[in-house]
């Protein structure tokens, strides 16, 4: 008989909504049903919360096939149809009445890994997996992550930030300053988006304005970042006060860089676990991942991403993802599996860490 009721919270208002559904379905398929009773909660694009049969219908969708073969508008319409099929399943916040013991929020991007849902769960005294409010908010902002990481002694890529208002006031002046400061090619990145949403690698001066416009569509702060010519390495970190790092993995992009399409749709990227590096370098990357994890005060789990620069061999922090993907092709669970913790064990460990946080 299950000893804990787990609220699996998925969907959300970010551009990674559909990926969250895929992650949630994978978790639902691997959770130990003898130990945990699953209670799905779906958060729609509009921020409405749904429970019961409505949430289960969304969870049962074959989202990978829909993403590959269906337009975004059609997917959203199907989700709306399900969401409003039974108003009785609209969820109002009373976790205690629902008998929730612990929450597993798997909402990627804004509202899910920026501290908002974590703060909500804290207000209701519900234990939850992953990082708390402080670490979630810091790691969601790429600039804040860089500041904290550099202070802790990690290497970061040279960058600058541009605010949307400044750009709107004088676009040409901003473009000119960036082109003077950075050697092509360089990256334009929204400060607070995941899955490479809104990112452009700028190769020619005439591409910069469009890249900025694209990034400002999803954020009010944008990073301009030097391109690091090197290998893309990722590490899964798990734990609270005594975290452990997985064997590092390597991403070999199928295109110019590892973007949303490469990750979730065309599958052209090659993934290598362990990364194709000497043993001493693998160990050093894992050590740097733990250093970054602690510097940003992470708990529960995070995926820490690096570049290893070809010219210098430097291990350069790229970003920290506090709600990494849990899809069938996601690096976090695969790296943990390669380190001896399979998917079901990983879910169990995350839930136990959440309960441990409450007791500590």
PDB file of N, CA and C in Angstrom, residues 231-308:
ATOM      1  N   UNK A 231      33.719  21.600 -26.449  1.00  0.00           N
ATOM      2  CA  UNK A 231      32.792  20.480 -26.299  1.00  0.00           C
ATOM      3  C   UNK A 231      31.755  20.812 -25.235  1.00  0.00           C
ATOM      4  N   UNK A 232      30.525  20.348 -25.476  1.00  0.00           N
ATOM      5  CA  UNK A 232      29.427  20.609 -24.545  1.00  0.00           C
ATOM      6  C   UNK A 232      29.293  19.421 -23.592  1.00  0.00           C
ATOM      7  N   UNK A 233      29.518  19.693 -22.319  1.00  0.00           N
ATOM      8  CA  UNK A 233      29.529  18.643 -21.292  1.00  0.00           C
ATOM      9  C   UNK A 233      28.462  18.956 -20.244  1.00  0.00           C
ATOM     10  N   UNK A 234      27.749  17.921 -19.805  1.00  0.00           N
ATOM     11  CA  UNK A 234      26.713  18.094 -18.799  1.00  0.00           C
ATOM     12  C   UNK A 234      26.940  17.124 -17.641  1.00  0.00           C
ATOM     13  N   UNK A 235      26.523  17.554 -16.444  1.00  0.00           N
ATOM     14  CA  UNK A 235      26.651  16.715 -15.251  1.00  0.00           C
ATOM     15  C   UNK A 235      25.338  16.771 -14.477  1.00  0.00           C
ATOM     16  N   UNK A 236      24.837  15.618 -14.064  1.00  0.00           N
ATOM     17  CA  UNK A 236      23.663  15.557 -13.194  1.00  0.00           C
ATOM     18  C   UNK A 236      24.133  15.553 -11.746  1.00  0.00           C
ATOM     19  N   UNK A 237      23.552  16.443 -10.950  1.00  0.00           N
ATOM     20  CA  UNK A 237      23.890  16.497  -9.524  1.00  0.00           C
ATOM     21  C   UNK A 237      22.628  16.197  -8.721  1.00  0.00           C
ATOM     22  N   UNK A 238      22.786  15.399  -7.673  1.00  0.00           N
ATOM     23  CA  UNK A 238      21.661  14.929  -6.866  1.00  0.00           C
ATOM     24  C   UNK A 238      22.025  15.025  -5.393  1.00  0.00           C
ATOM     25  N   UNK A 239      21.163  15.654  -4.593  1.00  0.00           N
ATOM     26  CA  UNK A 239      21.419  15.670  -3.160  1.00  0.00           C
ATOM     27  C   UNK A 239      21.145  17.006  -2.509  1.00  0.00           C
ATOM     28  N   UNK A 240      21.140  17.001  -1.180  1.00  0.00           N
ATOM     29  CA  UNK A 240      20.941  18.213  -0.396  1.00  0.00           C
ATOM     30  C   UNK A 240      22.273  18.688   0.178  1.00  0.00           C
ATOM     31  N   UNK A 241      22.559  18.327   1.404  1.00  0.00           N
ATOM     32  CA  UNK A 241      23.800  18.791   2.037  1.00  0.00           C
ATOM     33  C   UNK A 241      25.037  18.033   1.569  1.00  0.00           C
ATOM     34  N   UNK A 242      24.847  16.815   1.078  1.00  0.00           N
ATOM     35  CA  UNK A 242      25.974  16.005   0.589  1.00  0.00           C
ATOM     36  C   UNK A 242      25.682  15.538  -0.837  1.00  0.00           C
ATOM     37  N   UNK A 243      25.682  16.463  -1.795  1.00  0.00           N
ATOM     38  CA  UNK A 243      25.306  16.097  -3.166  1.00  0.00           C
ATOM     39  C   UNK A 243      26.342  15.205  -3.835  1.00  0.00           C
ATOM     40  N   UNK A 244      25.885  14.444  -4.809  1.00  0.00           N
ATOM     41  CA  UNK A 244      26.773  13.601  -5.610  1.00  0.00           C
ATOM     42  C   UNK A 244      26.621  13.988  -7.075  1.00  0.00           C
ATOM     43  N   UNK A 245      27.707  13.857  -7.812  1.00  0.00           N
ATOM     44  CA  UNK A 245      27.703  14.175  -9.240  1.00  0.00           C
ATOM     45  C   UNK A 245      27.729  12.888 -10.052  1.00  0.00           C
ATOM     46  N   UNK A 246      27.008  12.889 -11.152  1.00  0.00           N
ATOM     47  CA  UNK A 246      27.000  11.739 -12.055  1.00  0.00           C
ATOM     48  C   UNK A 246      28.269  11.704 -12.890  1.00  0.00           C
ATOM     49  N   UNK A 247      28.429  10.633 -13.627  1.00  0.00           N
ATOM     50  CA  UNK A 247      29.427  10.616 -14.682  1.00  0.00           C
ATOM     51  C   UNK A 247      29.017  11.686 -15.693  1.00  0.00           C
ATOM     52  N   UNK A 248      29.941  12.540 -16.162  1.00  0.00           N
ATOM     53  CA  UNK A 248      29.578  13.569 -17.133  1.00  0.00           C
ATOM     54  C   UNK A 248      29.154  12.977 -18.475  1.00  0.00           C
ATOM     55  N   UNK A 249      28.244  13.673 -19.141  1.00  0.00           N
ATOM     56  CA  UNK A 249      27.827  13.307 -20.484  1.00  0.00           C
ATOM     57  C   UNK A 249      28.225  14.384 -21.473  1.00  0.00           C
ATOM     58  N   UNK A 250      28.228  14.032 -22.740  1.00  0.00           N
ATOM     59  CA  UNK A 250      28.631  14.974 -23.788  1.00  0.00           C
ATOM     60  C   UNK A 250      27.539  15.070 -24.839  1.00  0.00           C
ATOM     61  N   UNK A 251      27.247  16.299 -25.242  1.00  0.00           N
ATOM     62  CA  UNK A 251      26.272  16.563 -26.297  1.00  0.00           C
ATOM     63  C   UNK A 251      27.019  16.971 -27.555  1.00  0.00           C
ATOM     64  N   UNK A 252      26.768  16.267 -28.629  1.00  0.00           N
ATOM     65  CA  UNK A 252      27.347  16.606 -29.930  1.00  0.00           C
ATOM     66  C   UNK A 252      26.210  17.130 -30.806  1.00  0.00           C
ATOM     67  N   UNK A 253      26.067  18.464 -30.908  1.00  0.00           N
ATOM     68  CA  UNK A 253      24.913  19.031 -31.606  1.00  0.00           C
ATOM     69  C   UNK A 253      24.830  18.580 -33.057  1.00  0.00           C
ATOM     70  N   UNK A 254      23.594  18.455 -33.538  1.00  0.00           N
ATOM     71  CA  UNK A 254      23.394  18.094 -34.940  1.00  0.00           C
ATOM     72  C   UNK A 254      23.464  19.297 -35.851  1.00  0.00           C
ATOM     73  N   UNK A 255      23.327  20.502 -35.263  1.00  0.00           N
ATOM     74  CA  UNK A 255      23.382  21.734 -36.031  1.00  0.00           C
ATOM     75  C   UNK A 255      24.429  22.675 -35.483  1.00  0.00           C
ATOM     76  N   UNK A 256      24.152  23.981 -35.628  1.00  0.00           N
ATOM     77  CA  UNK A 256      25.101  25.005 -35.211  1.00  0.00           C
ATOM     78  C   UNK A 256      25.295  24.997 -33.699  1.00  0.00           C
ATOM     79  N   UNK A 257      24.226  24.707 -32.972  1.00  0.00           N
ATOM     80  CA  UNK A 257      24.306  24.543 -31.524  1.00  0.00           C
ATOM     81  C   UNK A 257      23.112  23.713 -31.078  1.00  0.00           C
ATOM     82  N   UNK A 258      23.127  23.317 -29.820  1.00  0.00           N
ATOM     83  CA  UNK A 258      22.132  22.385 -29.269  1.00  0.00           C
ATOM     84  C   UNK A 258      20.862  23.157 -28.925  1.00  0.00           C
ATOM     85  N   UNK A 259      19.920  23.246 -29.884  1.00  0.00           N
ATOM     86  CA  UNK A 259      18.726  24.054 -29.668  1.00  0.00           C
ATOM     87  C   UNK A 259      17.505  23.187 -29.380  1.00  0.00           C
ATOM     88  N   UNK A 260      16.340  23.833 -29.245  1.00  0.00           N
ATOM     89  CA  UNK A 260      15.094  23.145 -28.893  1.00  0.00           C
ATOM     90  C   UNK A 260      14.755  22.045 -29.893  1.00  0.00           C
ATOM     91  N   UNK A 261      14.889  22.355 -31.191  1.00  0.00           N
ATOM     92  CA  UNK A 261      14.570  21.373 -32.232  1.00  0.00           C
ATOM     93  C   UNK A 261      15.492  20.172 -32.143  1.00  0.00           C
ATOM     94  N   UNK A 262      16.773  20.435 -31.934  1.00  0.00           N
ATOM     95  CA  UNK A 262      17.766  19.362 -31.807  1.00  0.00           C
ATOM     96  C   UNK A 262      17.463  18.471 -30.608  1.00  0.00           C
ATOM     97  N   UNK A 263      17.021  19.091 -29.514  1.00  0.00           N
ATOM     98  CA  UNK A 263      16.764  18.343 -28.283  1.00  0.00           C
ATOM     99  C   UNK A 263      15.531  17.459 -28.381  1.00  0.00           C
ATOM    100  N   UNK A 264      14.445  18.024 -28.938  1.00  0.00           N
ATOM    101  CA  UNK A 264      13.159  17.365 -28.751  1.00  0.00           C
ATOM    102  C   UNK A 264      12.426  16.937 -30.019  1.00  0.00           C
ATOM    103  N   UNK A 265      12.843  17.408 -31.194  1.00  0.00           N
ATOM    104  CA  UNK A 265      12.047  17.131 -32.391  1.00  0.00           C
ATOM    105  C   UNK A 265      12.788  16.279 -33.409  1.00  0.00           C
ATOM    106  N   UNK A 266      13.932  16.779 -33.933  1.00  0.00           N
ATOM    107  CA  UNK A 266      14.571  16.003 -35.007  1.00  0.00           C
ATOM    108  C   UNK A 266      15.571  14.964 -34.501  1.00  0.00           C
ATOM    109  N   UNK A 267      15.987  15.097 -33.240  1.00  0.00           N
ATOM    110  CA  UNK A 267      16.864  14.087 -32.640  1.00  0.00           C
ATOM    111  C   UNK A 267      18.204  13.926 -33.327  1.00  0.00           C
ATOM    112  N   UNK A 268      18.726  15.002 -33.934  1.00  0.00           N
ATOM    113  CA  UNK A 268      19.985  14.892 -34.673  1.00  0.00           C
ATOM    114  C   UNK A 268      21.219  14.948 -33.780  1.00  0.00           C
ATOM    115  N   UNK A 269      21.047  15.440 -32.567  1.00  0.00           N
ATOM    116  CA  UNK A 269      22.201  15.514 -31.670  1.00  0.00           C
ATOM    117  C   UNK A 269      22.631  14.115 -31.245  1.00  0.00           C
ATOM    118  N   UNK A 270      23.937  13.949 -31.063  1.00  0.00           N
ATOM    119  CA  UNK A 270      24.475  12.687 -30.546  1.00  0.00           C
ATOM    120  C   UNK A 270      24.831  12.881 -29.077  1.00  0.00           C
ATOM    121  N   UNK A 271      24.439  11.925 -28.251  1.00  0.00           N
ATOM    122  CA  UNK A 271      24.700  11.995 -26.821  1.00  0.00           C
ATOM    123  C   UNK A 271      25.686  10.899 -26.433  1.00  0.00           C
ATOM    124  N   UNK A 272      26.710  11.272 -25.680  1.00  0.00           N
ATOM    125  CA  UNK A 272      27.744  10.314 -25.276  1.00  0.00           C
ATOM    126  C   UNK A 272      27.845  10.289 -23.755  1.00  0.00           C
ATOM    127  N   UNK A 273      27.559   9.134 -23.175  1.00  0.00           N
ATOM    128  CA  UNK A 273      27.658   8.959 -21.725  1.00  0.00           C
ATOM    129  C   UNK A 273      28.459   7.688 -21.452  1.00  0.00           C
ATOM    130  N   UNK A 274      29.655   7.822 -20.851  1.00  0.00           N
ATOM    131  CA  UNK A 274      30.277   9.054 -20.376  1.00  0.00           C
ATOM    132  C   UNK A 274      30.815   9.911 -21.526  1.00  0.00           C
ATOM    133  N   UNK A 275      31.120  11.162 -21.193  1.00  0.00           N
ATOM    134  CA  UNK A 275      31.739  12.051 -22.172  1.00  0.00           C
ATOM    135  C   UNK A 275      33.079  11.475 -22.618  1.00  0.00           C
ATOM    136  N   UNK A 276      33.440  11.772 -23.857  1.00  0.00           N
ATOM    137  CA  UNK A 276      34.675  11.228 -24.437  1.00  0.00           C
ATOM    138  C   UNK A 276      35.877  12.060 -23.981  1.00  0.00           C
ATOM    139  N   UNK A 277      36.212  11.906 -22.710  1.00  0.00           N
ATOM    140  CA  UNK A 277      37.279  12.684 -22.093  1.00  0.00           C
ATOM    141  C   UNK A 277      38.155  11.767 -21.246  1.00  0.00           C
ATOM    142  N   UNK A 278      39.415  12.150 -21.025  1.00  0.00           N
ATOM    143  CA  UNK A 278      40.266  11.374 -20.120  1.00  0.00           C
ATOM    144  C   UNK A 278      39.661  11.332 -18.718  1.00  0.00           C
ATOM    145  N   UNK A 279      39.972  10.288 -17.983  1.00  0.00           N
ATOM    146  CA  UNK A 279      39.384  10.082 -16.658  1.00  0.00           C
ATOM    147  C   UNK A 279      39.634  11.269 -15.729  1.00  0.00           C
ATOM    148  N   UNK A 280      40.847  11.839 -15.795  1.00  0.00           N
ATOM    149  CA  UNK A 280      41.145  12.944 -14.887  1.00  0.00           C
ATOM    150  C   UNK A 280      40.307  14.183 -15.211  1.00  0.00           C
ATOM    151  N   UNK A 281      39.988  14.369 -16.501  1.00  0.00           N
ATOM    152  CA  UNK A 281      39.144  15.504 -16.897  1.00  0.00           C
ATOM    153  C   UNK A 281      37.698  15.260 -16.474  1.00  0.00           C
ATOM    154  N   UNK A 282      37.228  14.031 -16.621  1.00  0.00           N
ATOM    155  CA  UNK A 282      35.879  13.681 -16.166  1.00  0.00           C
ATOM    156  C   UNK A 282      35.724  13.995 -14.679  1.00  0.00           C
ATOM    157  N   UNK A 283      36.728  13.626 -13.901  1.00  0.00           N
ATOM    158  CA  UNK A 283      36.665  13.871 -12.460  1.00  0.00           C
ATOM    159  C   UNK A 283      36.676  15.365 -12.147  1.00  0.00           C
ATOM    160  N   UNK A 284      37.473  16.116 -12.915  1.00  0.00           N
ATOM    161  CA  UNK A 284      37.545  17.555 -12.682  1.00  0.00           C
ATOM    162  C   UNK A 284      36.220  18.233 -13.028  1.00  0.00           C
ATOM    163  N   UNK A 285      35.580  17.792 -14.106  1.00  0.00           N
ATOM    164  CA  UNK A 285      34.282  18.359 -14.487  1.00  0.00           C
ATOM    165  C   UNK A 285      33.250  18.089 -13.392  1.00  0.00           C
ATOM    166  N   UNK A 286      33.234  16.873 -12.864  1.00  0.00           N
ATOM    167  CA  UNK A 286      32.303  16.537 -11.782  1.00  0.00           C
ATOM    168  C   UNK A 286      32.548  17.410 -10.554  1.00  0.00           C
ATOM    169  N   UNK A 287      33.817  17.655 -10.249  1.00  0.00           N
ATOM    170  CA  UNK A 287      34.162  18.516  -9.114  1.00  0.00           C
ATOM    171  C   UNK A 287      33.668  19.940  -9.337  1.00  0.00           C
ATOM    172  N   UNK A 288      33.839  20.445 -10.565  1.00  0.00           N
ATOM    173  CA  UNK A 288      33.367  21.792 -10.892  1.00  0.00           C
ATOM    174  C   UNK A 288      31.843  21.875 -10.820  1.00  0.00           C
ATOM    175  N   UNK A 289      31.171  20.799 -11.208  1.00  0.00           N
ATOM    176  CA  UNK A 289      29.705  20.768 -11.136  1.00  0.00           C
ATOM    177  C   UNK A 289      29.235  20.885  -9.688  1.00  0.00           C
ATOM    178  N   UNK A 290      29.886  20.165  -8.797  1.00  0.00           N
ATOM    179  CA  UNK A 290      29.530  20.246  -7.378  1.00  0.00           C
ATOM    180  C   UNK A 290      29.830  21.634  -6.814  1.00  0.00           C
ATOM    181  N   UNK A 291      30.917  22.243  -7.279  1.00  0.00           N
ATOM    182  CA  UNK A 291      31.257  23.596  -6.835  1.00  0.00           C
ATOM    183  C   UNK A 291      30.168  24.584  -7.263  1.00  0.00           C
ATOM    184  N   UNK A 292      29.712  24.463  -8.511  1.00  0.00           N
ATOM    185  CA  UNK A 292      28.650  25.341  -9.010  1.00  0.00           C
ATOM    186  C   UNK A 292      27.344  25.105  -8.257  1.00  0.00           C
ATOM    187  N   UNK A 293      27.025  23.855  -8.015  1.00  0.00           N
ATOM    188  CA  UNK A 293      25.795  23.465  -7.308  1.00  0.00           C
ATOM    189  C   UNK A 293      25.754  24.112  -5.923  1.00  0.00           C
ATOM    190  N   UNK A 294      26.877  24.046  -5.238  1.00  0.00           N
ATOM    191  CA  UNK A 294      26.946  24.626  -3.891  1.00  0.00           C
ATOM    192  C   UNK A 294      26.968  26.157  -3.946  1.00  0.00           C
ATOM    193  N   UNK A 295      27.648  26.717  -4.930  1.00  0.00           N
ATOM    194  CA  UNK A 295      27.745  28.173  -5.038  1.00  0.00           C
ATOM    195  C   UNK A 295      26.382  28.820  -5.230  1.00  0.00           C
ATOM    196  N   UNK A 296      25.507  28.143  -5.962  1.00  0.00           N
ATOM    197  CA  UNK A 296      24.156  28.662  -6.206  1.00  0.00           C
ATOM    198  C   UNK A 296      23.151  28.138  -5.185  1.00  0.00           C
ATOM    199  N   UNK A 297      23.644  27.432  -4.171  1.00  0.00           N
ATOM    200  CA  UNK A 297      22.826  26.924  -3.062  1.00  0.00           C
ATOM    201  C   UNK A 297      21.710  26.001  -3.538  1.00  0.00           C
ATOM    202  N   UNK A 298      22.041  25.124  -4.477  1.00  0.00           N
ATOM    203  CA  UNK A 298      21.062  24.174  -5.010  1.00  0.00           C
ATOM    204  C   UNK A 298      20.819  23.042  -4.016  1.00  0.00           C
ATOM    205  N   UNK A 299      19.642  22.449  -4.119  1.00  0.00           N
ATOM    206  CA  UNK A 299      19.274  21.279  -3.331  1.00  0.00           C
ATOM    207  C   UNK A 299      18.407  20.373  -4.192  1.00  0.00           C
ATOM    208  N   UNK A 300      18.362  19.113  -3.832  1.00  0.00           N
ATOM    209  CA  UNK A 300      17.512  18.183  -4.572  1.00  0.00           C
ATOM    210  C   UNK A 300      18.172  17.700  -5.842  1.00  0.00           C
ATOM    211  N   UNK A 301      18.113  18.534  -6.872  1.00  0.00           N
ATOM    212  CA  UNK A 301      18.714  18.153  -8.152  1.00  0.00           C
ATOM    213  C   UNK A 301      18.999  19.384  -8.996  1.00  0.00           C
ATOM    214  N   UNK A 302      19.933  19.235  -9.903  1.00  0.00           N
ATOM    215  CA  UNK A 302      20.197  20.215 -10.961  1.00  0.00           C
ATOM    216  C   UNK A 302      21.060  19.544 -12.019  1.00  0.00           C
ATOM    217  N   UNK A 303      20.949  20.030 -13.241  1.00  0.00           N
ATOM    218  CA  UNK A 303      21.887  19.638 -14.301  1.00  0.00           C
ATOM    219  C   UNK A 303      22.801  20.825 -14.543  1.00  0.00           C
ATOM    220  N   UNK A 304      24.101  20.574 -14.467  1.00  0.00           N
ATOM    221  CA  UNK A 304      25.089  21.641 -14.610  1.00  0.00           C
ATOM    222  C   UNK A 304      25.789  21.461 -15.951  1.00  0.00           C
ATOM    223  N   UNK A 305      25.738  22.501 -16.777  1.00  0.00           N
ATOM    224  CA  UNK A 305      26.250  22.429 -18.150  1.00  0.00           C
ATOM    225  C   UNK A 305      27.530  23.242 -18.307  1.00  0.00           C
ATOM    226  N   UNK A 306      28.489  22.654 -19.008  1.00  0.00           N
ATOM    227  CA  UNK A 306      29.793  23.288 -19.220  1.00  0.00           C
ATOM    228  C   UNK A 306      30.188  23.248 -20.695  1.00  0.00           C
ATOM    229  N   UNK A 307      31.180  24.071 -21.006  1.00  0.00           N
ATOM    230  CA  UNK A 307      31.970  23.917 -22.228  1.00  0.00           C
ATOM    231  C   UNK A 307      33.401  23.585 -21.805  1.00  0.00           C
ATOM    232  N   UNK A 308      34.061  22.749 -22.576  1.00  0.00           N
ATOM    233  CA  UNK A 308      35.506  22.587 -22.421  1.00  0.00           C
ATOM    234  C   UNK A 308      36.142  23.198 -23.663  1.00  0.00           C
TER     235      UNK A 308
END
